[in-house]
Amino acid sequence: AEIPAFTEIEAIDADANGRRTAAEEGAYASARCEAAHAALQLALDAQPIPLAAEAAPALSFPEGAGGLATLRLECHFAADLGGARSGLLSIADTTDDGHVGWREVTIAARAGVRLADADVPAASPSELLTSYPTDRLESPPDVRHGSARFAPGAGSSTVAAEAGVPPLAPTAGDPLGALVGADLSPQLAILALLLAAGLGAAHAVSPGHGKTLVAAYLVGSRGTVRQALGLGVTVAATHTAGVLVLGVLVLAGGQLLLPETAIGWLTVVSGALTAVLGLGLVFRALRTRPHSHGHDRHHDHDHRHAHPHPHPHGSELSVRGVALLGVAGGLVPSASALIVLLAAITTGRLAFGLALIGAFGVGMALVLGGIAVATTLAREWLGRHVPGEAPAIVRRAARLVPIGSGMLVLGIGLVLAVTAVARLG
């Protein structure tokens, strides 16, 4: 895809003169296919079968989001089965290039061959890595093994065409990346910035971007409206800064630091920091449980006049707490925003690209800040309107809210961290 391809294309330019030659592309393709050859293990009835190159590698650069190039390399190998007409064929791909991506294995039969007991499909779910099912992008397959029994048969060919692979649709599924490469008038540029802000807002309300975390933490910590607004700004600022820092790292050392791996570890750090904040909420809530002054119920009226402010059911949110929560919520940069930055650099439109990224961050800030403010106002309203004579079960439930909020924040952090570690593994 666009981000890892950016660093790979830089590696192809061996003399670093800014231009790829046919010789450089050929050398790169041959080296990569040799590595793939060494990583493929083919066996017939558990006996290793050697593979040999069948055709020259095919290297292409389909256009992706933001006008950035993607990279596609096809390596063709063949094996001599020694006249075997049936048996169990198995293939294993031991490639480990460090990239987090889509891996699949298919086994298909030509006319006159019948397959049975196959544990992988005959048709490629991604149409030969050109069209990825959107419902699998968050958890891409990592299939590295496949096997099937084959025998003579009358079935028709199920082998996908080896030529005419459709190119990736430009900017498909990435409207933010489409903006930076568009030819815009000043009026349309303003509309593009507004659209980028809208995309940032949509990004903030998509799954996994802190809505529940923000609401739960503010309920449990008794944050103020000002702090809620500060939280939204901090999340957006951290998110934007993360994009810029990661972009610089990609440009300076993309071969040493894989972008998707860096994003994965940032997710681990974000989840761990969130879990620590949640644990702190739980401890503070347990430490500040409400206590009784010994008044009987007939003196509740006088008690409320003597103490006009209700006892907090959790500790007040500190400036440090706002900062840490904002960093945890905005630490993981958006891949779309990173694509915009890289596209802006390659097209010489850096200022416009930075403006789009900034607008994207503003959209995020408005949504997360709005959620934070709404949560804070709702909590304060309930605190004013829930009568002191509420049933005992309601009062007990209210006392448990800060603890429950802390547990929720702790759970969100642990899920984020564990899921990210699993993907990196």
Coordinates of C-alpha atoms in Angstrom, one line a residue:
A1 CA 0.0 0.0 0.0
E2 CA 1.0 3.7 -0.2
I3 CA 2.9 4.1 3.1
P4 CA 5.2 1.0 2.9
A5 CA 5.5 1.4 -0.9
F6 CA 6.8 4.9 -0.3
T7 CA 9.9 3.6 1.5
E8 CA 10.3 0.6 -0.9
I9 CA 10.3 2.9 -3.9
E10 CA 13.1 5.0 -2.3
A11 CA 15.1 1.7 -1.9
I12 CA 14.7 0.9 -5.6
D13 CA 16.5 4.2 -6.4
A14 CA 19.9 2.7 -5.6
D15 CA 21.9 5.8 -6.6
A16 CA 19.4 8.2 -4.8
N17 CA 19.2 10.5 -7.8
G18 CA 15.4 10.8 -7.6
R19 CA 14.8 8.6 -10.7
R20 CA 14.1 4.9 -11.1
T21 CA 15.8 3.2 -14.0
A22 CA 14.8 0.0 -15.7
A23 CA 18.0 -1.6 -14.4
E24 CA 17.3 -0.5 -10.8
E25 CA 13.7 -1.8 -11.0
G26 CA 15.0 -5.1 -12.5
A27 CA 17.6 -5.6 -9.8
Y28 CA 15.0 -4.9 -7.1
A29 CA 12.5 -7.3 -8.5
S30 CA 15.0 -10.1 -9.0
A31 CA 16.3 -9.7 -5.4
R32 CA 12.8 -9.7 -4.0
C33 CA 11.7 -12.7 -6.0
E34 CA 14.9 -14.6 -4.9
A35 CA 13.9 -13.9 -1.3
A36 CA 10.4 -15.1 -2.0
H37 CA 11.7 -18.3 -3.6
A38 CA 13.8 -19.1 -0.6
A39 CA 10.8 -18.5 1.7
L40 CA 8.4 -20.8 -0.2
Q41 CA 8.3 -24.5 0.8
L42 CA 6.4 -26.9 -1.6
A43 CA 5.8 -30.5 -0.7
L44 CA 4.1 -33.5 -2.3
D45 CA 2.9 -36.1 0.1
A46 CA 5.2 -34.5 2.7
Q47 CA 8.3 -34.7 0.4
P48 CA 9.9 -31.4 -0.5
I49 CA 9.6 -30.4 -4.2
P50 CA 11.9 -27.8 -5.6
L51 CA 10.5 -24.7 -7.2
A52 CA 12.1 -22.9 -10.1
A53 CA 11.5 -19.5 -11.7
E54 CA 9.0 -19.8 -14.6
A55 CA 9.0 -16.3 -15.9
A56 CA 10.7 -12.9 -15.3
P57 CA 9.3 -10.9 -12.3
A58 CA 6.7 -8.3 -13.1
L59 CA 7.0 -5.0 -11.2
S60 CA 4.4 -2.3 -11.4
F61 CA 3.3 0.8 -9.5
P62 CA -0.5 1.2 -9.5
E63 CA -1.7 4.6 -8.4
G64 CA -3.1 4.8 -4.9
A65 CA -4.5 7.4 -2.6
G66 CA -3.3 11.0 -2.9
G67 CA -1.6 10.3 -6.1
L68 CA 1.0 8.2 -4.3
A69 CA 2.2 5.0 -6.0
T70 CA 1.6 1.6 -4.6
L71 CA 3.9 -1.3 -5.5
R72 CA 3.0 -4.7 -7.0
L73 CA 5.5 -7.5 -7.6
E74 CA 4.6 -10.8 -9.2
C75 CA 7.0 -13.7 -9.0
H76 CA 6.2 -16.8 -11.0
F77 CA 7.5 -20.3 -10.0
A78 CA 6.9 -23.8 -11.2
A79 CA 7.6 -27.3 -9.9
D80 CA 8.0 -30.7 -11.6
L81 CA 5.8 -33.3 -9.8
G82 CA 7.7 -36.1 -11.5
G83 CA 4.7 -37.6 -13.2
A84 CA 2.6 -37.8 -10.1
R85 CA -1.1 -37.7 -11.0
S86 CA -2.5 -37.6 -7.5
G87 CA -1.4 -36.8 -4.0
L88 CA -1.4 -34.2 -1.2
L89 CA 0.1 -30.9 -2.3
S90 CA 1.1 -28.4 0.4
I91 CA 2.7 -25.0 0.3
A92 CA 4.1 -22.8 3.1
D93 CA 5.2 -19.2 2.9
T94 CA 7.8 -18.4 5.6
T95 CA 8.4 -14.8 4.5
D96 CA 8.8 -12.5 7.4
D97 CA 9.5 -8.9 6.1
G98 CA 8.2 -7.2 9.3
H99 CA 5.3 -5.6 7.5
V100 CA 1.8 -5.9 8.8
G101 CA -0.4 -6.7 5.9
W102 CA -2.8 -8.9 4.0
R103 CA -1.5 -12.5 3.4
E104 CA -3.5 -15.2 1.6
V105 CA -2.9 -18.6 0.0
T106 CA -5.1 -20.0 -2.7
I107 CA -4.9 -23.4 -4.5
A108 CA -6.7 -23.7 -7.8
A109 CA -6.8 -26.5 -10.5
R110 CA -6.6 -26.3 -14.2
A111 CA -8.9 -28.2 -16.5
G112 CA -8.6 -32.0 -16.1
V113 CA -7.5 -31.8 -12.4
R114 CA -9.9 -32.2 -9.5
L115 CA -9.1 -30.9 -6.0
A116 CA -10.4 -32.3 -2.7
D117 CA -9.9 -31.5 1.0
A118 CA -8.5 -28.1 0.3
D119 CA -8.0 -25.9 3.4
V120 CA -7.7 -22.7 1.4
P121 CA -10.0 -21.2 -1.3
A122 CA -9.5 -21.6 -5.0
A123 CA -10.5 -18.0 -5.7
S124 CA -8.6 -15.0 -4.2
P125 CA -10.7 -13.1 -1.7
S126 CA -8.9 -9.9 -2.7
E127 CA -8.9 -10.6 -6.4
L128 CA -5.2 -11.1 -6.6
L129 CA -4.5 -8.3 -4.0
T130 CA -6.3 -5.7 -6.0
S131 CA -9.6 -5.3 -4.2
Y132 CA -9.7 -5.9 -0.5
P133 CA -13.0 -6.7 1.3
T134 CA -13.6 -3.7 3.6
D135 CA -15.0 -5.9 6.4
R136 CA -11.6 -7.5 6.7
L137 CA -9.3 -4.5 6.6
E138 CA -9.3 -4.1 10.4
S139 CA -8.3 -7.8 10.9
P140 CA -6.5 -8.8 7.6
P141 CA -5.9 -12.5 7.0
D142 CA -2.5 -13.9 7.8
V143 CA -2.6 -17.2 5.9
R144 CA 0.8 -18.7 5.3
H145 CA 0.0 -22.4 4.7
G146 CA -2.3 -24.3 2.3
S147 CA -2.9 -27.9 1.2
A148 CA -5.2 -29.8 -1.1
R149 CA -5.4 -33.3 -2.6
F150 CA -5.4 -33.5 -6.3
A151 CA -6.4 -36.2 -8.8
P152 CA -7.4 -36.5 -12.5
G153 CA -10.9 -35.1 -13.1
A154 CA -13.2 -33.5 -15.6
G155 CA -13.6 -30.2 -13.7
S156 CA -13.1 -26.9 -15.6
S157 CA -10.2 -24.6 -14.8
T158 CA -10.5 -22.4 -11.7
V159 CA -7.2 -20.7 -12.1
A160 CA -7.4 -16.9 -12.1
A161 CA -6.1 -15.1 -15.1
E162 CA -2.4 -14.5 -14.9
A163 CA -2.6 -11.4 -17.1
G164 CA -4.6 -8.2 -17.1
V165 CA -4.6 -7.7 -13.3
P166 CA -6.9 -4.7 -12.7
P167 CA -5.1 -1.7 -11.1
L168 CA -6.0 -0.4 -7.7
A169 CA -8.7 2.3 -7.9
P170 CA -7.1 5.7 -7.3
T171 CA -7.9 7.1 -3.9
A172 CA -10.4 4.3 -3.3
G173 CA -11.7 4.4 0.2
D174 CA -9.6 7.4 1.2
P175 CA -11.3 10.7 0.5
L176 CA -8.8 12.7 2.6
G177 CA -5.9 11.5 0.4
A178 CA -7.9 12.5 -2.7
L179 CA -8.0 16.1 -1.6
V180 CA -4.3 16.8 -1.6
G181 CA -3.8 15.8 -5.2
A182 CA -6.8 17.6 -6.6
D183 CA -6.5 20.7 -8.8
L184 CA -8.4 23.2 -6.7
S185 CA -9.2 26.9 -7.1
P186 CA -9.0 29.1 -3.9
Q187 CA -12.8 28.6 -3.3
L188 CA -12.6 24.9 -3.7
A189 CA -9.5 24.8 -1.5
I190 CA -11.6 26.3 1.3
L191 CA -14.2 23.7 0.7
A192 CA -11.5 21.0 0.8
L193 CA -10.4 22.2 4.2
L194 CA -14.0 22.1 5.4
L195 CA -14.3 18.6 4.0
A196 CA -11.1 17.6 5.8
A197 CA -12.5 18.9 9.0
G198 CA -15.6 16.8 8.4
L199 CA -13.5 13.8 7.7
G200 CA -11.7 14.4 11.0
A201 CA -15.0 14.5 12.8
A202 CA -16.1 11.3 11.2
H203 CA -12.7 9.7 12.1
A204 CA -13.3 10.7 15.7
V205 CA -16.7 9.0 15.9
S206 CA -15.5 5.8 14.1
P207 CA -15.0 2.7 16.3
G208 CA -12.0 2.8 18.5
H209 CA -11.2 6.6 18.6
G210 CA -11.8 7.5 22.2
K211 CA -15.5 8.4 22.5
T212 CA -16.3 5.9 25.3
L213 CA -12.9 6.6 26.9
V214 CA -13.5 10.3 27.0
A215 CA -17.0 10.0 28.4
A216 CA -16.0 7.3 31.0
Y217 CA -13.0 9.2 32.2
L218 CA -14.8 12.5 32.7
V219 CA -17.7 10.8 34.5
G220 CA -15.2 9.1 36.9
S221 CA -12.9 12.0 37.4
R222 CA -15.5 14.9 37.7
G223 CA -13.9 17.0 35.1
T224 CA -15.1 20.5 34.3
V225 CA -16.4 22.0 31.1
R226 CA -13.1 23.9 30.6
Q227 CA -11.1 20.7 31.1
A228 CA -13.4 18.9 28.7
L229 CA -12.6 21.4 26.0
G230 CA -8.9 21.2 26.8
L231 CA -9.1 17.4 26.4
G232 CA -10.5 17.7 22.8
V233 CA -7.8 20.2 21.9
T234 CA -5.1 18.0 23.4
V235 CA -6.3 14.9 21.5
A236 CA -6.3 16.7 18.2
A237 CA -2.9 18.4 18.8
T238 CA -1.3 15.1 19.8
H239 CA -2.8 13.3 16.8
T240 CA -1.6 16.0 14.4
A241 CA 1.9 16.1 16.0
G242 CA 2.0 12.3 15.7
V243 CA 1.4 12.4 12.0
L244 CA 4.2 15.0 11.5
V245 CA 6.7 13.1 13.6
L246 CA 5.9 9.8 11.9
G247 CA 6.2 11.4 8.5
V248 CA 9.6 12.7 9.3
L249 CA 10.7 9.3 10.5
V250 CA 9.4 7.7 7.3
L251 CA 11.4 10.2 5.2
A252 CA 14.5 9.9 7.3
G253 CA 14.6 6.1 8.0
G254 CA 11.8 4.3 6.4
Q255 CA 13.9 1.2 5.8
L256 CA 14.8 1.0 9.4
L257 CA 11.4 1.9 10.9
L258 CA 8.4 0.4 9.2
P259 CA 5.5 2.8 9.5
E260 CA 2.9 0.2 10.3
T261 CA 5.1 -1.3 13.0
A262 CA 5.6 2.2 14.5
I263 CA 1.8 2.7 14.5
G264 CA 1.4 -0.7 16.1
W265 CA 3.7 0.1 19.0
L266 CA 2.2 3.6 19.4
T267 CA -1.1 1.8 19.9
V268 CA 0.4 -0.4 22.5
V269 CA 1.7 2.7 24.4
S270 CA -1.7 4.4 24.0
G271 CA -3.5 1.4 25.4
A272 CA -1.0 1.0 28.3
L273 CA -1.3 4.6 29.2
T274 CA -5.1 4.4 29.1
A275 CA -5.0 1.4 31.4
V276 CA -2.8 3.2 33.9
L277 CA -5.3 6.2 33.9
G278 CA -8.2 3.8 34.4
L279 CA -6.4 2.0 37.3
G280 CA -5.7 5.4 38.9
L281 CA -9.4 6.3 38.6
V282 CA -10.4 3.1 40.4
F283 CA -7.9 3.6 43.2
R284 CA -9.0 7.3 43.7
A285 CA -12.7 6.3 43.7
L286 CA -12.1 3.6 46.3
R287 CA -10.1 6.1 48.4
T288 CA -12.8 8.8 48.3
R289 CA -15.9 6.7 49.0
P290 CA -18.6 8.9 50.6
H291 CA -18.9 8.7 54.4
S292 CA -21.7 9.3 56.9
H293 CA -21.7 12.1 59.4
G294 CA -24.1 10.3 61.7
H295 CA -27.1 12.6 61.1
D296 CA -30.4 10.8 61.1
R297 CA -32.7 11.3 58.2
H298 CA -34.8 14.0 59.9
H299 CA -31.7 16.3 59.8
D300 CA -31.0 16.0 56.1
H301 CA -32.4 19.5 55.6
D302 CA -30.0 21.1 58.0
H303 CA -27.1 19.0 56.6
R304 CA -27.6 20.2 53.1
H305 CA -27.6 23.8 54.2
A306 CA -24.5 23.4 56.2
H307 CA -22.7 21.7 53.2
P308 CA -24.0 23.4 50.0
H309 CA -21.5 21.5 47.8
P310 CA -22.0 17.7 47.5
H311 CA -19.2 15.4 48.4
P312 CA -17.3 14.2 45.3
H313 CA -17.7 10.6 44.4
G314 CA -14.2 10.7 42.8
S315 CA -11.3 13.0 42.7
E316 CA -11.2 16.2 40.6
L317 CA -9.5 15.9 37.2
S318 CA -6.1 17.5 37.2
V319 CA -4.3 19.3 34.4
R320 CA -1.9 16.4 34.2
G321 CA -4.8 14.0 33.9
V322 CA -6.2 16.0 31.0
A323 CA -2.8 16.0 29.3
L324 CA -2.3 12.3 29.8
L325 CA -5.8 11.4 28.6
G326 CA -5.3 13.7 25.6
V327 CA -2.0 12.1 24.7
A328 CA -3.5 8.6 25.1
G329 CA -6.4 9.4 22.9
G330 CA -4.4 11.1 20.1
L331 CA -1.1 9.2 20.2
V332 CA -1.9 6.9 17.3
P333 CA -1.7 8.8 14.0
S334 CA -4.2 8.3 11.2
A335 CA -2.9 6.4 8.2
S336 CA -5.0 8.7 5.9
A337 CA -3.4 11.8 7.4
L338 CA 0.1 10.3 6.9
I339 CA -0.7 9.6 3.3
V340 CA -1.7 13.2 2.9
L341 CA 1.6 14.4 4.3
L342 CA 3.7 12.1 2.1
A343 CA 1.6 13.0 -1.0
A344 CA 2.0 16.7 -0.2
I345 CA 5.8 16.3 0.0
T346 CA 6.1 14.4 -3.3
T347 CA 3.8 16.8 -5.2
G348 CA 5.4 20.0 -3.8
R349 CA 2.1 21.1 -2.0
L350 CA 3.4 20.8 1.6
A351 CA 1.6 23.9 2.9
F352 CA -1.7 22.7 1.6
G353 CA -1.1 19.2 2.9
L354 CA -0.3 20.6 6.4
A355 CA -3.4 22.7 6.2
L356 CA -5.5 19.6 5.4
I357 CA -3.9 17.7 8.3
G358 CA -4.6 20.6 10.6
A359 CA -8.2 20.8 9.5
F360 CA -8.6 17.1 10.0
G361 CA -7.3 17.6 13.6
V362 CA -9.7 20.4 14.2
G363 CA -12.6 18.2 13.2
M364 CA -11.4 15.6 15.7
A365 CA -11.1 18.2 18.4
L366 CA -14.6 19.5 17.8
V367 CA -16.2 16.1 18.1
L368 CA -14.2 14.8 21.0
G369 CA -14.4 18.1 22.8
G370 CA -18.2 18.2 22.2
I371 CA -18.6 14.7 23.6
A372 CA -16.5 15.7 26.6
V373 CA -18.6 18.8 27.2
A374 CA -21.9 17.0 26.8
T375 CA -20.8 14.3 29.2
T376 CA -19.7 16.9 31.8
L377 CA -22.9 18.9 31.5
A378 CA -25.0 15.8 31.8
R379 CA -23.2 14.6 34.9
E380 CA -23.5 18.1 36.5
W381 CA -27.2 18.2 35.7
L382 CA -27.8 14.8 37.2
G383 CA -25.9 15.9 40.3
R384 CA -28.2 18.9 40.7
H385 CA -31.5 17.2 40.0
V386 CA -31.2 13.8 41.6
P387 CA -32.9 14.4 45.0
G388 CA -31.1 13.6 48.2
E389 CA -34.1 11.5 49.2
A390 CA -33.6 9.2 46.3
P391 CA -34.0 5.5 47.1
A392 CA -31.0 3.8 48.8
I393 CA -30.4 1.6 45.8
V394 CA -30.1 4.7 43.6
R395 CA -27.7 6.3 46.0
R396 CA -25.6 3.2 46.1
A397 CA -25.5 2.9 42.4
A398 CA -24.4 6.6 42.1
R399 CA -21.5 5.8 44.5
L400 CA -20.4 3.0 42.2
V401 CA -20.3 5.1 39.0
P402 CA -16.7 6.4 39.5
I403 CA -15.5 2.9 40.1
G404 CA -17.4 1.6 37.1
S405 CA -16.0 4.4 35.0
G406 CA -12.5 3.6 36.0
M407 CA -13.0 -0.1 35.3
L408 CA -14.3 0.8 31.8
V409 CA -11.3 3.0 31.1
L410 CA -9.0 0.2 32.4
G411 CA -10.7 -2.3 30.2
I412 CA -10.5 -0.1 27.1
G413 CA -6.8 0.4 27.6
L414 CA -6.1 -3.3 28.1
V415 CA -8.0 -4.3 25.0
L416 CA -6.2 -1.8 22.9
A417 CA -2.8 -2.8 24.1
V418 CA -3.4 -6.6 23.9
T419 CA -5.0 -6.3 20.4
A420 CA -2.1 -4.2 19.1
V421 CA 0.5 -6.7 20.6
A422 CA -1.3 -9.6 18.9
R423 CA -1.2 -7.8 15.5
L424 CA 2.5 -7.1 15.9
G425 CA 3.1 -10.7 16.8

